[in-house]
Amino acid sequence: MIVEKILQSKKNSNCILDLEKSLLSDDEGGILSSMDTFQELFTQLYTRKMIQLSSDLDTNEEKYRLWLIERKNDLVANLLTYLNYENEKIQEKSLEVLMTLVRLEGAHKETWNFPVKLFDKIVNELLNSNINQEMNVLKFQEYMQYDDILLHSLKAVMDILNKMEEVTDIFLTNLFYLLNTIRYPKEEFQTVGCNAFLSQNNPKTAPFLLKRRQLRRLFSDVWGRYLKFPLPLPLLKKVLLVLHRKVIPHLENPCLMTDFLTDSYSQKGVISLLSLNSLFLLMDKYNIEYPDFFVKLYSLTNAEVINGKFNLRFFYLTDLFLSSIHIPAYLIAAFVKKLSRIALISRTDCVLRILCLVINLMIRHKSVSVLFDREDPTTAIEDPFDFDEPDPLKCRAMESSLWEIKTLQSHVVPSVCRKAKMINRPLQSFELENVALNATMDSVSMQ
């Protein structure tokens, strides 16, 4: 009703000022109602071309339209503020109206022209340096499916990064949230059209063509700049969890990730573990050399990691990395012995996974079956295996036996006993089934 009244006559324009007062009130219901009305109003104004400027306007009409543009600019400023309002519905509505304005401003011009200035303000607020924007970014994700939004989001991010001299941890976290919403388009064509936000509900808008090479270069530049910042530990973990799936396959030159990943892999504990998959991807698919990869993996094999939060990931990756039949026997023996020793001090679920992995490694690599057959030594004191030796070549695993597994045959948990007693008879030709070892990386990532 208010919208119709405003559109009927310029004399009713003061109703817009009343709407602004309602928008800035303390009544949350009134705020939401005002946002709805503004959204409808500007949709009608753009559709009827009542807010666009042109050279053929008389003075009064030009003044009126400039006044409407001022009202729109004030609305944008208020909506950006409301993105940080404590009421989630008001936050969501603010983003919805802002994106409606982006579509209206860009799609109702004679030629396709993305409203960069307005859109950059939205992205800049999503990357707030002082306020966590996770909820807003999650809502923004529905817009990132559009090619034009994806492209201009990356352009806006790059522009912000080029201007910033110092960054906060909150900014870096918000930027990760935004980058993590990207669903990279399929690589079937060099260009793709008709998936533009500005074309939504407006078939007359010229089609938007997304150039793959341009997108890949921009995507690579943004991630390259982002990973140069010193990321706080919780954020670094999140980045490493997605890097191998969402980032590296779409980079212009994945090999540029080598320094970042080798630095991460050189750290201790969880960070080393989480960098494993991406580093192995570079080695396997992009021929990056990392001579000490297995030595580092061996040092990472410890009770803290095996009994920790990301143990499924460890078992999955270790099984994957040790799957090649070209790995020397001494290296397999070292892992088998170290895992068996750790099993003595691990919780039951981890013991079962260790037993499955150890037995599968023995099935896979027949050359280390001597560890099953040798009776002596029977105690840790007599064992020549050096558990604390960081180099698997020097730990003397091949001179030892699996007395640890035989010890587990007396475990209080029956399932552990049954699994450990499998070494008492000739090993089967097929590997054991294990949820952790057969999980996909997507399920492992859900830990």
Short mmCIF file of C-alpha atoms in Angstrom, two decimals:
data_model
loop_
_atom_site.label_atom_id
_atom_site.label_comp_id
_atom_site.label_asym_id
_atom_site.label_seq_id
_atom_site.Cartn_x
_atom_site.Cartn_y
_atom_site.Cartn_z
CA MET A 1 0.00 0.00 0.00
CA ILE A 2 2.81 2.43 0.92
CA VAL A 3 4.71 1.56 -2.25
CA GLU A 4 1.68 2.26 -4.45
CA LYS A 5 1.14 5.55 -2.67
CA ILE A 6 4.74 6.65 -3.29
CA LEU A 7 4.61 5.64 -6.94
CA GLN A 8 1.34 7.47 -7.55
CA SER A 9 2.69 10.93 -6.79
CA LYS A 10 5.95 12.67 -5.86
CA LYS A 11 3.96 14.49 -3.20
CA ASN A 12 3.95 11.26 -1.21
CA SER A 13 7.73 11.00 -1.17
CA ASN A 14 7.83 11.86 2.52
CA CYS A 15 6.60 8.31 3.10
CA ILE A 16 10.14 7.23 2.23
CA LEU A 17 11.46 9.33 5.11
CA ASP A 18 8.91 7.69 7.41
CA LEU A 19 10.19 4.31 6.24
CA GLU A 20 13.73 5.37 7.12
CA LYS A 21 12.62 6.29 10.63
CA SER A 22 10.96 2.90 11.02
CA LEU A 23 14.10 1.21 9.71
CA LEU A 24 16.20 2.92 12.38
CA SER A 25 13.77 2.28 15.23
CA ASP A 26 14.18 -0.18 18.10
CA ASP A 27 11.19 -2.22 16.95
CA GLU A 28 12.61 -5.33 15.29
CA GLY A 29 9.30 -6.14 13.66
CA GLY A 30 9.17 -2.62 12.25
CA ILE A 31 12.75 -2.93 11.00
CA LEU A 32 11.94 -6.12 9.08
CA SER A 33 8.74 -4.63 7.72
CA SER A 34 10.62 -1.54 6.53
CA MET A 35 13.20 -3.69 4.78
CA ASP A 36 10.46 -5.57 2.94
CA THR A 37 8.84 -2.32 1.87
CA PHE A 38 12.14 -0.81 0.71
CA GLN A 39 12.88 -3.95 -1.26
CA GLU A 40 9.53 -3.76 -3.05
CA LEU A 41 9.83 -0.01 -3.54
CA PHE A 42 13.23 -0.05 -5.23
CA THR A 43 12.24 -3.05 -7.32
CA GLN A 44 9.39 -0.97 -8.71
CA LEU A 45 11.52 2.15 -9.10
CA TYR A 46 14.17 0.31 -11.10
CA THR A 47 11.61 -1.60 -13.15
CA ARG A 48 9.85 1.64 -14.08
CA LYS A 49 13.22 3.35 -14.70
CA MET A 50 12.36 6.03 -12.16
CA ILE A 51 15.74 6.00 -10.41
CA GLN A 52 18.05 6.02 -13.41
CA LEU A 53 19.55 9.30 -14.62
CA SER A 54 19.59 10.37 -18.27
CA SER A 55 20.43 13.46 -20.31
CA ASP A 56 16.84 14.17 -21.35
CA LEU A 57 15.47 14.80 -17.83
CA ASP A 58 14.14 18.22 -16.83
CA THR A 59 15.59 19.90 -13.74
CA ASN A 60 12.83 18.88 -11.33
CA GLU A 61 12.85 15.27 -12.44
CA GLU A 62 16.64 15.11 -12.19
CA LYS A 63 16.54 16.56 -8.65
CA TYR A 64 13.89 14.02 -7.65
CA ARG A 65 15.87 11.11 -9.01
CA LEU A 66 19.04 12.32 -7.33
CA TRP A 67 17.07 12.47 -4.10
CA LEU A 68 15.92 8.87 -4.64
CA ILE A 69 19.51 7.83 -5.24
CA GLU A 70 20.46 9.46 -1.92
CA ARG A 71 17.72 7.48 -0.22
CA LYS A 72 19.08 4.31 -1.80
CA ASN A 73 22.61 5.13 -0.62
CA ASP A 74 21.34 5.73 2.92
CA LEU A 75 19.48 2.44 2.77
CA VAL A 76 22.65 0.63 1.71
CA ALA A 77 24.61 2.16 4.59
CA ASN A 78 21.94 1.12 7.10
CA LEU A 79 21.68 -2.40 5.68
CA LEU A 80 25.45 -2.85 5.93
CA THR A 81 25.21 -1.90 9.59
CA TYR A 82 22.36 -4.33 10.13
CA LEU A 83 24.52 -7.18 8.82
CA ASN A 84 26.04 -7.11 12.30
CA TYR A 85 22.75 -6.86 14.18
CA GLU A 86 22.17 -9.41 16.92
CA ASN A 87 18.87 -10.60 15.41
CA GLU A 88 19.64 -13.29 12.82
CA LYS A 89 16.48 -12.61 10.80
CA ILE A 90 17.46 -8.96 10.44
CA GLN A 91 20.95 -10.00 9.34
CA GLU A 92 19.54 -12.33 6.69
CA LYS A 93 17.05 -9.78 5.44
CA SER A 94 19.74 -7.11 5.23
CA LEU A 95 21.87 -9.30 2.98
CA GLU A 96 18.86 -10.25 0.88
CA VAL A 97 17.88 -6.61 0.25
CA LEU A 98 21.48 -5.63 -0.47
CA MET A 99 21.81 -8.36 -3.07
CA THR A 100 18.45 -7.37 -4.55
CA LEU A 101 19.86 -3.87 -5.02
CA VAL A 102 22.94 -5.34 -6.70
CA ARG A 103 20.75 -7.20 -9.16
CA LEU A 104 18.47 -4.23 -9.79
CA GLU A 105 21.29 -1.76 -10.28
CA GLY A 106 23.18 -4.01 -12.68
CA ALA A 107 20.40 -5.72 -14.59
CA HIS A 108 18.29 -2.70 -15.49
CA LYS A 109 20.97 -0.94 -17.47
CA GLU A 110 20.95 -1.06 -21.24
CA THR A 111 24.20 -3.06 -21.30
CA TRP A 112 25.51 -5.64 -18.84
CA ASN A 113 27.37 -3.67 -16.18
CA PHE A 114 28.07 -5.19 -12.79
CA PRO A 115 27.57 -2.66 -9.93
CA VAL A 116 31.11 -3.03 -8.60
CA LYS A 117 31.01 -0.12 -6.16
CA LEU A 118 27.91 -1.38 -4.35
CA PHE A 119 29.00 -5.01 -4.41
CA ASP A 120 32.46 -4.21 -3.05
CA LYS A 121 30.87 -2.57 -0.01
CA ILE A 122 29.07 -5.83 0.76
CA VAL A 123 32.21 -7.96 0.40
CA ASN A 124 34.18 -5.47 2.47
CA GLU A 125 31.66 -5.85 5.31
CA LEU A 126 31.74 -9.64 5.02
CA LEU A 127 35.50 -9.36 5.58
CA ASN A 128 35.10 -7.21 8.68
CA SER A 129 38.35 -6.98 10.67
CA ASN A 130 36.64 -6.95 14.06
CA ILE A 131 33.40 -8.94 13.79
CA ASN A 132 33.02 -12.63 13.00
CA GLN A 133 30.89 -12.93 9.86
CA GLU A 134 30.48 -16.70 9.64
CA MET A 135 26.67 -16.59 9.62
CA ASN A 136 26.51 -13.87 6.97
CA VAL A 137 29.02 -15.68 4.76
CA LEU A 138 27.05 -18.91 5.04
CA LYS A 139 23.99 -17.01 3.83
CA PHE A 140 26.07 -15.38 1.09
CA GLN A 141 27.05 -18.84 -0.13
CA GLU A 142 23.77 -19.18 -2.05
CA TYR A 143 24.86 -16.25 -4.23
CA MET A 144 28.33 -17.67 -4.89
CA GLN A 145 26.80 -20.28 -7.19
CA TYR A 146 26.44 -17.53 -9.82
CA ASP A 147 29.43 -16.99 -12.09
CA ASP A 148 29.30 -13.20 -11.99
CA ILE A 149 29.10 -13.15 -8.18
CA LEU A 150 32.00 -15.61 -7.95
CA LEU A 151 34.19 -13.58 -10.28
CA HIS A 152 33.47 -10.22 -8.69
CA SER A 153 33.82 -11.62 -5.18
CA LEU A 154 37.37 -12.70 -6.01
CA LYS A 155 38.07 -9.33 -7.63
CA ALA A 156 36.77 -7.53 -4.54
CA VAL A 157 38.88 -9.73 -2.24
CA MET A 158 42.00 -9.09 -4.32
CA ASP A 159 41.35 -5.35 -4.25
CA ILE A 160 40.96 -5.44 -0.45
CA LEU A 161 44.16 -7.47 -0.02
CA ASN A 162 46.08 -5.03 -2.21
CA LYS A 163 45.03 -2.11 -0.02
CA MET A 164 45.47 -3.68 3.42
CA GLU A 165 48.75 -3.15 5.25
CA GLU A 166 47.84 -5.05 8.40
CA VAL A 167 45.29 -7.78 8.95
CA THR A 168 43.59 -9.18 12.04
CA ASP A 169 42.92 -12.83 12.86
CA ILE A 170 39.20 -12.09 12.54
CA PHE A 171 39.70 -10.72 9.02
CA LEU A 172 41.70 -13.80 8.02
CA THR A 173 39.01 -16.05 9.46
CA ASN A 174 36.22 -14.20 7.65
CA LEU A 175 38.18 -14.40 4.42
CA PHE A 176 38.56 -18.16 4.85
CA TYR A 177 34.81 -18.48 5.38
CA LEU A 178 34.26 -16.61 2.12
CA LEU A 179 36.85 -18.56 0.10
CA ASN A 180 35.49 -21.81 1.47
CA THR A 181 32.07 -21.08 -0.05
CA ILE A 182 33.52 -21.27 -3.56
CA ARG A 183 32.33 -24.19 -5.63
CA TYR A 184 34.67 -24.04 -8.57
CA PRO A 185 32.84 -24.46 -11.92
CA LYS A 186 33.40 -27.63 -13.93
CA GLU A 187 36.19 -27.52 -16.48
CA GLU A 188 34.16 -28.65 -19.48
CA PHE A 189 34.31 -25.36 -21.41
CA GLN A 190 36.62 -22.36 -21.66
CA THR A 191 33.66 -20.02 -21.18
CA VAL A 192 30.27 -20.43 -19.57
CA GLY A 193 27.22 -18.21 -19.88
CA CYS A 194 23.69 -17.81 -18.55
CA ASN A 195 24.59 -18.51 -14.91
CA ALA A 196 24.64 -14.87 -13.90
CA PHE A 197 22.98 -13.37 -10.87
CA LEU A 198 22.11 -10.24 -12.83
CA SER A 199 20.23 -12.34 -15.37
CA GLN A 200 18.04 -13.85 -12.67
CA ASN A 201 14.37 -13.29 -13.59
CA ASN A 202 15.53 -10.95 -16.34
CA PRO A 203 16.06 -12.87 -19.60
CA LYS A 204 16.58 -9.66 -21.58
CA THR A 205 19.93 -9.07 -19.84
CA ALA A 206 22.90 -9.88 -22.06
CA PRO A 207 24.51 -13.24 -21.12
CA PHE A 208 27.56 -13.19 -18.88
CA LEU A 209 30.54 -15.19 -20.11
CA LEU A 210 32.97 -16.45 -17.49
CA LYS A 211 36.48 -17.01 -18.84
CA ARG A 212 38.07 -20.02 -17.17
CA ARG A 213 41.61 -18.74 -17.55
CA GLN A 214 40.71 -15.43 -15.94
CA LEU A 215 38.92 -17.16 -13.07
CA ARG A 216 41.78 -19.61 -12.48
CA ARG A 217 44.36 -16.83 -12.43
CA LEU A 218 42.31 -14.73 -10.03
CA PHE A 219 41.56 -17.72 -7.80
CA SER A 220 45.27 -18.56 -7.70
CA ASP A 221 46.31 -14.98 -6.93
CA VAL A 222 43.87 -14.68 -4.04
CA TRP A 223 44.91 -17.95 -2.43
CA GLY A 224 48.57 -17.18 -3.03
CA ARG A 225 48.25 -13.87 -1.20
CA TYR A 226 46.12 -15.38 1.56
CA LEU A 227 48.57 -18.14 2.43
CA LYS A 228 51.39 -15.63 2.85
CA PHE A 229 49.73 -14.29 5.98
CA PRO A 230 50.66 -15.86 9.34
CA LEU A 231 47.48 -17.83 10.01
CA PRO A 232 46.49 -18.51 13.63
CA LEU A 233 46.69 -22.20 14.52
CA PRO A 234 42.90 -22.94 14.56
CA LEU A 235 42.55 -21.28 11.16
CA LEU A 236 45.59 -23.06 9.73
CA LYS A 237 43.95 -26.38 10.64
CA LYS A 238 40.79 -25.40 8.77
CA VAL A 239 42.77 -24.35 5.70
CA LEU A 240 44.75 -27.59 5.60
CA LEU A 241 41.55 -29.62 5.84
CA VAL A 242 40.23 -28.23 2.53
CA LEU A 243 43.36 -27.37 0.57
CA HIS A 244 43.74 -30.68 -1.28
CA ARG A 245 40.09 -30.84 -2.37
CA LYS A 246 38.93 -27.27 -2.89
CA VAL A 247 42.05 -25.33 -3.77
CA ILE A 248 45.05 -27.17 -5.25
CA PRO A 249 43.20 -28.81 -8.20
CA HIS A 250 42.04 -25.37 -9.40
CA LEU A 251 45.28 -23.42 -9.09
CA GLU A 252 47.11 -22.09 -12.11
CA ASN A 253 50.37 -23.53 -10.75
CA PRO A 254 49.80 -25.94 -7.82
CA CYS A 255 53.56 -26.30 -7.36
CA LEU A 256 53.61 -22.83 -5.77
CA MET A 257 51.96 -24.44 -2.73
CA THR A 258 55.12 -26.47 -2.07
CA ASP A 259 56.81 -24.06 0.35
CA PHE A 260 53.65 -23.51 2.37
CA LEU A 261 53.00 -27.24 2.65
CA THR A 262 56.57 -28.27 3.43
CA ASP A 263 56.67 -25.61 6.15
CA SER A 264 53.42 -26.97 7.55
CA TYR A 265 54.63 -30.55 7.28
CA SER A 266 57.78 -29.60 9.18
CA GLN A 267 55.72 -28.59 12.19
CA LYS A 268 54.80 -31.10 14.85
CA GLY A 269 51.59 -32.96 15.63
CA VAL A 270 48.26 -32.15 14.03
CA ILE A 271 49.55 -29.53 11.59
CA SER A 272 51.95 -32.06 10.07
CA LEU A 273 49.17 -34.59 9.82
CA LEU A 274 46.72 -32.21 8.16
CA SER A 275 49.29 -31.13 5.56
CA LEU A 276 49.96 -34.73 4.52
CA ASN A 277 47.24 -35.13 1.95
CA SER A 278 47.99 -31.91 0.08
CA LEU A 279 51.72 -32.56 0.05
CA PHE A 280 51.22 -36.11 -1.19
CA LEU A 281 48.91 -34.73 -3.92
CA LEU A 282 51.71 -32.46 -5.13
CA MET A 283 54.11 -35.40 -5.12
CA ASP A 284 51.72 -37.79 -6.85
CA LYS A 285 50.04 -35.53 -9.42
CA TYR A 286 52.51 -32.68 -9.93
CA ASN A 287 55.87 -34.46 -9.53
CA ILE A 288 57.06 -32.42 -6.57
CA GLU A 289 60.01 -34.07 -4.82
CA TYR A 290 60.14 -34.38 -1.05
CA PRO A 291 62.90 -36.88 -0.24
CA ASP A 292 62.21 -37.05 3.50
CA PHE A 293 58.47 -37.58 3.15
CA PHE A 294 58.38 -41.07 4.65
CA VAL A 295 60.92 -40.21 7.34
CA LYS A 296 58.66 -37.36 8.43
CA LEU A 297 55.60 -39.63 8.26
CA TYR A 298 57.45 -42.13 10.44
CA SER A 299 58.21 -39.46 13.05
CA LEU A 300 54.56 -38.41 12.92
CA THR A 301 53.50 -41.95 13.85
CA ASN A 302 53.10 -41.56 17.60
CA ALA A 303 50.54 -42.22 20.33
CA GLU A 304 49.38 -38.61 20.43
CA VAL A 305 48.38 -38.59 16.76
CA ILE A 306 47.00 -42.15 16.71
CA ASN A 307 44.78 -41.52 19.73
CA GLY A 308 43.97 -37.94 18.78
CA LYS A 309 41.04 -36.17 17.15
CA PHE A 310 42.24 -36.77 13.58
CA ASN A 311 43.20 -40.44 13.93
CA LEU A 312 40.88 -41.58 11.12
CA ARG A 313 42.72 -39.25 8.79
CA PHE A 314 46.06 -40.66 9.95
CA PHE A 315 45.03 -44.27 9.35
CA TYR A 316 43.49 -43.48 5.97
CA LEU A 317 46.53 -41.55 4.73
CA THR A 318 49.13 -43.93 6.15
CA ASP A 319 47.39 -46.84 4.44
CA LEU A 320 47.30 -44.82 1.20
CA PHE A 321 50.96 -43.75 1.36
CA LEU A 322 52.20 -47.26 2.15
CA SER A 323 50.19 -48.92 -0.59
CA SER A 324 52.96 -48.94 -3.22
CA ILE A 325 54.71 -52.28 -3.68
CA HIS A 326 57.93 -50.38 -4.46
CA ILE A 327 58.44 -49.19 -0.89
CA PRO A 328 61.50 -50.93 0.62
CA ALA A 329 60.97 -53.69 3.18
CA TYR A 330 62.88 -51.91 5.95
CA LEU A 331 60.46 -48.96 5.77
CA ILE A 332 57.35 -51.16 5.99
CA ALA A 333 58.91 -53.10 8.84
CA ALA A 334 59.64 -49.88 10.71
CA PHE A 335 56.03 -48.74 10.46
CA VAL A 336 54.71 -52.17 11.43
CA LYS A 337 56.91 -52.31 14.51
CA LYS A 338 56.24 -48.76 15.63
CA LEU A 339 52.49 -49.13 15.17
CA SER A 340 52.52 -52.42 17.09
CA ARG A 341 54.38 -50.85 19.99
CA ILE A 342 51.96 -47.90 20.11
CA ALA A 343 49.04 -50.36 20.14
CA LEU A 344 50.11 -51.46 23.64
CA ILE A 345 49.24 -48.01 25.03
CA SER A 346 46.27 -47.10 22.84
CA ARG A 347 42.54 -47.18 23.44
CA THR A 348 40.57 -50.13 22.09
CA ASP A 349 39.19 -48.61 18.88
CA CYS A 350 42.68 -47.44 17.89
CA VAL A 351 44.18 -50.83 18.73
CA LEU A 352 41.73 -52.49 16.33
CA ARG A 353 42.62 -50.03 13.58
CA ILE A 354 46.34 -50.56 14.18
CA LEU A 355 45.90 -54.33 13.96
CA CYS A 356 43.98 -54.02 10.69
CA LEU A 357 46.63 -51.72 9.21
CA VAL A 358 49.54 -53.87 10.38
CA ILE A 359 48.02 -57.10 9.05
CA ASN A 360 47.13 -55.45 5.74
CA LEU A 361 50.69 -54.14 5.39
CA MET A 362 52.02 -57.64 5.99
CA ILE A 363 49.63 -59.08 3.39
CA ARG A 364 50.59 -56.36 0.94
CA HIS A 365 54.36 -56.61 1.51
CA LYS A 366 55.32 -60.28 1.80
CA SER A 367 58.98 -59.41 2.30
CA VAL A 368 58.42 -58.43 5.94
CA SER A 369 56.61 -61.61 6.92
CA VAL A 370 59.76 -62.56 8.83
CA LEU A 371 58.45 -60.39 11.66
CA PHE A 372 55.61 -62.87 12.14
CA ASP A 373 57.77 -65.94 11.93
CA ARG A 374 60.55 -64.94 14.30
CA GLU A 375 59.93 -66.07 17.90
CA ASP A 376 62.64 -64.06 19.66
CA PRO A 377 63.00 -61.53 21.13
CA THR A 378 59.97 -61.89 23.38
CA THR A 379 60.33 -58.77 25.56
CA ALA A 380 60.95 -55.08 25.06
CA ILE A 381 64.33 -55.36 26.84
CA GLU A 382 65.63 -57.95 24.38
CA ASP A 383 64.14 -56.25 21.33
CA PRO A 384 66.78 -54.69 19.03
CA PHE A 385 64.14 -52.34 17.62
CA ASP A 386 64.86 -48.74 18.66
CA PHE A 387 61.49 -47.08 19.14
CA ASP A 388 63.02 -43.62 19.63
CA GLU A 389 65.18 -43.71 16.50
CA PRO A 390 63.72 -41.11 14.07
CA ASP A 391 65.24 -42.71 10.97
CA PRO A 392 63.34 -45.87 9.91
CA LEU A 393 66.50 -47.12 8.17
CA LYS A 394 68.40 -47.20 11.48
CA CYS A 395 65.68 -48.46 13.85
CA ARG A 396 66.55 -52.18 13.25
CA ALA A 397 62.92 -53.19 12.78
CA MET A 398 63.84 -56.03 10.40
CA GLU A 399 65.86 -57.69 13.19
CA SER A 400 62.88 -57.74 15.53
CA SER A 401 59.60 -59.64 15.89
CA LEU A 402 55.99 -58.78 16.59
CA TRP A 403 55.90 -59.79 20.23
CA GLU A 404 53.61 -56.77 20.80
CA ILE A 405 50.90 -58.38 18.68
CA LYS A 406 51.27 -61.64 20.60
CA THR A 407 50.91 -59.66 23.82
CA LEU A 408 47.64 -58.26 22.51
CA GLN A 409 46.35 -61.81 22.14
CA SER A 410 45.72 -61.65 25.90
CA HIS A 411 43.89 -58.32 25.70
CA VAL A 412 40.84 -57.91 27.93
CA VAL A 413 38.67 -57.03 24.90
CA PRO A 414 37.69 -60.18 22.93
CA SER A 415 37.65 -58.45 19.54
CA VAL A 416 41.26 -57.35 20.04
CA CYS A 417 42.27 -60.89 21.01
CA ARG A 418 40.63 -62.38 17.92
CA LYS A 419 42.24 -59.84 15.61
CA ALA A 420 45.70 -60.28 17.17
CA LYS A 421 45.53 -64.09 16.92
CA MET A 422 45.27 -63.85 13.14
CA ILE A 423 49.08 -63.84 12.98
CA ASN A 424 49.14 -67.37 14.45
CA ARG A 425 48.05 -68.83 11.13
CA PRO A 426 49.07 -68.16 7.52
CA LEU A 427 47.80 -64.78 6.39
CA GLN A 428 44.95 -64.67 3.91
CA SER A 429 45.50 -63.24 0.44
CA PHE A 430 42.92 -60.46 0.74
CA GLU A 431 43.17 -57.48 3.06
CA LEU A 432 40.99 -56.89 6.09
CA GLU A 433 38.08 -54.51 5.96
CA ASN A 434 38.31 -51.49 8.19
CA VAL A 435 36.07 -48.41 8.30
CA ALA A 436 39.01 -46.05 8.87
CA LEU A 437 41.12 -47.59 6.10
CA ASN A 438 38.33 -47.72 3.53
CA ALA A 439 36.79 -44.33 4.25
CA THR A 440 36.71 -41.67 1.59
CA MET A 441 38.52 -38.43 2.28
CA ASP A 442 35.18 -36.63 2.43
CA SER A 443 34.06 -38.78 5.36
CA VAL A 444 37.46 -38.56 7.02
CA SER A 445 37.27 -34.77 6.75
CA MET A 446 34.11 -34.81 8.85
CA GLN A 447 36.10 -35.72 11.98
#
